[in-house]
JSON list of C-alpha atoms in Angstrom, two decimals:
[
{"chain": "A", "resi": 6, "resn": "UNK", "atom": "CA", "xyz": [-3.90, 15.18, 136.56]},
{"chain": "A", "resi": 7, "resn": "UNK", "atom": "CA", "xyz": [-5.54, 13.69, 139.30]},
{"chain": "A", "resi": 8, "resn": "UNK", "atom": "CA", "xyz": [-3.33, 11.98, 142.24]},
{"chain": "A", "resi": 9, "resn": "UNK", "atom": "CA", "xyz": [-3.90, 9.07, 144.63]},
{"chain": "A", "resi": 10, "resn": "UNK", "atom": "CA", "xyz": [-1.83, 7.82, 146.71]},
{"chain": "A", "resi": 11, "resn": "UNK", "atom": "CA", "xyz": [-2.21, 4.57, 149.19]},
{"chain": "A", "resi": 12, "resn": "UNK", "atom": "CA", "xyz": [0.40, 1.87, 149.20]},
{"chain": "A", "resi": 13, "resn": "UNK", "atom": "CA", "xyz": [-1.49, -0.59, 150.39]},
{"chain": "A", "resi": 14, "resn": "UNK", "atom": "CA", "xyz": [-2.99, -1.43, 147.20]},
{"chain": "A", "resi": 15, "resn": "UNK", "atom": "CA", "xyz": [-1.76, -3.82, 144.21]},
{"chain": "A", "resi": 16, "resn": "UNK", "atom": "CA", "xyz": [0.08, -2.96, 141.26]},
{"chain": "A", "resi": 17, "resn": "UNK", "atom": "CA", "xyz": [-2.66, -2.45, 139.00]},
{"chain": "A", "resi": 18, "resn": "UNK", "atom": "CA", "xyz": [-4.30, 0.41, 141.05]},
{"chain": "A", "resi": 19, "resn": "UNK", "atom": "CA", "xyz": [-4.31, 3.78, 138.71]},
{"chain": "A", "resi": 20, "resn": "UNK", "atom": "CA", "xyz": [-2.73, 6.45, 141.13]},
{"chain": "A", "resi": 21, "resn": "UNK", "atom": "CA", "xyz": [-2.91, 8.83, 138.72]},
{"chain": "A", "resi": 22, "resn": "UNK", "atom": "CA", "xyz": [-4.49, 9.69, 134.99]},
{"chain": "A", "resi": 23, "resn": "UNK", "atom": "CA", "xyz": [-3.94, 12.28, 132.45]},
{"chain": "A", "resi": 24, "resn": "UNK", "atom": "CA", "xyz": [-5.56, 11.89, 128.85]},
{"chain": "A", "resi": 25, "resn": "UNK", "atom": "CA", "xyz": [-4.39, 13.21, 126.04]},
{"chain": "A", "resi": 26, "resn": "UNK", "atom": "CA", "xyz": [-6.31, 14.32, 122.71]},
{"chain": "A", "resi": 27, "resn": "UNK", "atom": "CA", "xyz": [-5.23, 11.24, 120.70]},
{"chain": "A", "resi": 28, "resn": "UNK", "atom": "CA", "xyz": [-7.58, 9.26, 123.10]},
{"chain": "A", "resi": 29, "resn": "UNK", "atom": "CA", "xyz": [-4.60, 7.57, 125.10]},
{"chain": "A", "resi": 30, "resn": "UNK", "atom": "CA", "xyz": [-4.34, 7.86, 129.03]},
{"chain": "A", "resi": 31, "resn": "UNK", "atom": "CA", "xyz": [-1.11, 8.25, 130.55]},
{"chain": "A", "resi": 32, "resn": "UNK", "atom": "CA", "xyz": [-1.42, 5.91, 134.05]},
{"chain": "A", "resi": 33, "resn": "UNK", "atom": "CA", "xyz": [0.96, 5.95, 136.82]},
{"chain": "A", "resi": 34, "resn": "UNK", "atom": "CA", "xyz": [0.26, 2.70, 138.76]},
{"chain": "A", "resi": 35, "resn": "UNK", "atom": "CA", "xyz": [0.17, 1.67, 142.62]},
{"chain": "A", "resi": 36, "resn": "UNK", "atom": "CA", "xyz": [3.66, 0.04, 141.32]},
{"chain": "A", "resi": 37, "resn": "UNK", "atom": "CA", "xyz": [5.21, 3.48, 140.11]},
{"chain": "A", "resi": 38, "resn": "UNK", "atom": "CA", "xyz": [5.23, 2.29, 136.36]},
{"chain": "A", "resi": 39, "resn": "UNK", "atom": "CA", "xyz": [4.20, 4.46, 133.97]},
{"chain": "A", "resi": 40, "resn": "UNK", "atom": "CA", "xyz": [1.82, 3.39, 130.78]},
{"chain": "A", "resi": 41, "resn": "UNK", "atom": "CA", "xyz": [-0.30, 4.43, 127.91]},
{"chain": "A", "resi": 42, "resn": "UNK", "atom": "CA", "xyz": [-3.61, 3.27, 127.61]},
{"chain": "A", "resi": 43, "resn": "UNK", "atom": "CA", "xyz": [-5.08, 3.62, 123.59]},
{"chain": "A", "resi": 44, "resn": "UNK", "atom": "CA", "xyz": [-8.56, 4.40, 124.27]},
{"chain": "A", "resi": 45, "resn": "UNK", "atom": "CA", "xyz": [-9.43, 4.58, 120.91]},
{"chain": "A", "resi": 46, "resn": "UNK", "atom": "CA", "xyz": [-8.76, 0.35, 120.33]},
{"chain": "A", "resi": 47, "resn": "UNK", "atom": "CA", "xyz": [-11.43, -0.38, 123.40]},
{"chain": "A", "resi": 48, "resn": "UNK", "atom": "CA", "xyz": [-14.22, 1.99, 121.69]},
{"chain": "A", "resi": 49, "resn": "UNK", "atom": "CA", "xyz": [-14.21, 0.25, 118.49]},
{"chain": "A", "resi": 50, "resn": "UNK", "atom": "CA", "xyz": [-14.37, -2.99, 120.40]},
{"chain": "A", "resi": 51, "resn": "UNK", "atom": "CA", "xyz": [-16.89, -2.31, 122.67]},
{"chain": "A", "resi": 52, "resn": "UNK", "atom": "CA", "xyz": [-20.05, 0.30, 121.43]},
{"chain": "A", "resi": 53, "resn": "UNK", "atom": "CA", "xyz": [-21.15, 0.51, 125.29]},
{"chain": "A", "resi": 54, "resn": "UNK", "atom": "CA", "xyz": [-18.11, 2.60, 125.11]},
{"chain": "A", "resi": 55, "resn": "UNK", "atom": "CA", "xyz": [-18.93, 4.64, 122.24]},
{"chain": "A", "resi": 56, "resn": "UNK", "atom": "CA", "xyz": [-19.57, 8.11, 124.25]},
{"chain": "A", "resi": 57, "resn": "UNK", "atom": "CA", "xyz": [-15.94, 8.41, 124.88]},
{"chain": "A", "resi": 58, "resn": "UNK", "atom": "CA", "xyz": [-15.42, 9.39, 120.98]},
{"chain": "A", "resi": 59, "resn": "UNK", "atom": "CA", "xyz": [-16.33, 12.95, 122.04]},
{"chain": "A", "resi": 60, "resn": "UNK", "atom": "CA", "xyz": [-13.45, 14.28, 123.41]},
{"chain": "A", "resi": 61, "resn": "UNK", "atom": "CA", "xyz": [-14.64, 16.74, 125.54]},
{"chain": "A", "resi": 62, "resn": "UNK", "atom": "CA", "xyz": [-15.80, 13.81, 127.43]},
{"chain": "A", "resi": 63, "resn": "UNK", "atom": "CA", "xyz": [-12.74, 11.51, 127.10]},
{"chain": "A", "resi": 64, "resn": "UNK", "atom": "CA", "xyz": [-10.83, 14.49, 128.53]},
{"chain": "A", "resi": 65, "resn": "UNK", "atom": "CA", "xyz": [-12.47, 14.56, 131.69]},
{"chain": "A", "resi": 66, "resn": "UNK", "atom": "CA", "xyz": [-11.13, 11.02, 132.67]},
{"chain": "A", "resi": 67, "resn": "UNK", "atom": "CA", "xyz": [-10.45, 11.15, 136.37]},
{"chain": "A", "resi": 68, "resn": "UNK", "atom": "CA", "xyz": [-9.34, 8.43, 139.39]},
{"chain": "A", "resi": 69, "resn": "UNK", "atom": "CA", "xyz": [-12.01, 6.70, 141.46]},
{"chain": "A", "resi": 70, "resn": "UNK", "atom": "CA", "xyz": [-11.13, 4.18, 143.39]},
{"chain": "A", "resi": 71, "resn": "UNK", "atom": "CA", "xyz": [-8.16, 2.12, 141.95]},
{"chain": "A", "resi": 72, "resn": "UNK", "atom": "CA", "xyz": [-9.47, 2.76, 138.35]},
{"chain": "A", "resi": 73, "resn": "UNK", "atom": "CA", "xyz": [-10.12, 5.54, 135.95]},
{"chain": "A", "resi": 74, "resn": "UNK", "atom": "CA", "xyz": [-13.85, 6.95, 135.01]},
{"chain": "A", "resi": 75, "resn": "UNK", "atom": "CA", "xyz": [-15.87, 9.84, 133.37]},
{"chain": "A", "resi": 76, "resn": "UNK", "atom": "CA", "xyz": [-18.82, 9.30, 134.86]},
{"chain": "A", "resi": 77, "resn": "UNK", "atom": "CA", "xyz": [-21.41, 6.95, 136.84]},
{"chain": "A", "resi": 78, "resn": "UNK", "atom": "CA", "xyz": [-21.44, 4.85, 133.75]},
{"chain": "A", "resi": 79, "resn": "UNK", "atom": "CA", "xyz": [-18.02, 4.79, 132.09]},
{"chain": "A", "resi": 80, "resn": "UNK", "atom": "CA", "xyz": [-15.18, 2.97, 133.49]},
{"chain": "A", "resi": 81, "resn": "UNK", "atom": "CA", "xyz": [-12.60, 0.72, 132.64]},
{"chain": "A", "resi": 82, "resn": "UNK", "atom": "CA", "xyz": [-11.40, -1.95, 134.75]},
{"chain": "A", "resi": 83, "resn": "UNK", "atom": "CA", "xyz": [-8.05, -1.37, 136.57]},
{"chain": "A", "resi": 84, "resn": "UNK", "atom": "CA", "xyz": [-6.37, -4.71, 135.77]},
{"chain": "A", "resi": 85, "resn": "UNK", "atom": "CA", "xyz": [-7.60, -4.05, 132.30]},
{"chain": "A", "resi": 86, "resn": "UNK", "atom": "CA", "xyz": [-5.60, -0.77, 131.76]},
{"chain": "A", "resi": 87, "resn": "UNK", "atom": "CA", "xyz": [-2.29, -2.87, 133.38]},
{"chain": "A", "resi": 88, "resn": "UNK", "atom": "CA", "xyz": [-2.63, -6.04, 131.73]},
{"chain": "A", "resi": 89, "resn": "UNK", "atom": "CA", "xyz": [-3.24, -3.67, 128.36]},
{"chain": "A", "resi": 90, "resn": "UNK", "atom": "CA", "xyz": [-1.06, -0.49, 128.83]},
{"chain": "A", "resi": 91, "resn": "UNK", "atom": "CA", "xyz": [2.40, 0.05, 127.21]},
{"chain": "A", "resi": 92, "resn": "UNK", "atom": "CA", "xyz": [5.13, 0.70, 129.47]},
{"chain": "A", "resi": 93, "resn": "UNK", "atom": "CA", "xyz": [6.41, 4.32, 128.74]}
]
């Protein structure tokens, strides 16, 4: 898990990520809540995304800047994961 920490953000900025191998992240936001973001529904809606189906991949989800990323190319948008994350 991979830790950020700068208060001077908004809510929606991912502090930390840890995914899982049924293709959800667990986020802890700039706001201290904690969610669970199913990978697996943005895939199937968007086949840009498609790479993230092999998990070895997925797995290596990481923070940069307020959002979460694999690589250069992958990303989703923070307010994205907030707006669409499940409180745990």
């Amino acid at each position: 898990m991979q830790e950020r920490n700068n208060h001077t953000n908004p809510a929606w900025v991912v502090k930390t990520v840890k995914p899982h191998d049924d293709f959800t992240l667990e986020l802890l936001f700039n706001d201290n809540s904690r969610r669970i973001f199913d990978v697996s529904e943005y895939i199937k809606a968007r086949p840009a995304m498609s790479a993230l189906r092999d998990k070895s991949l997925f797995m290596r989800a990481h923070v940069v800047g307020p959002t979460v990323a694999w690589n250069d190319d992958l990303d989703i948008s923070p307010e994205y994961l907030y707006a669409q994350s499940c409180m745990v």
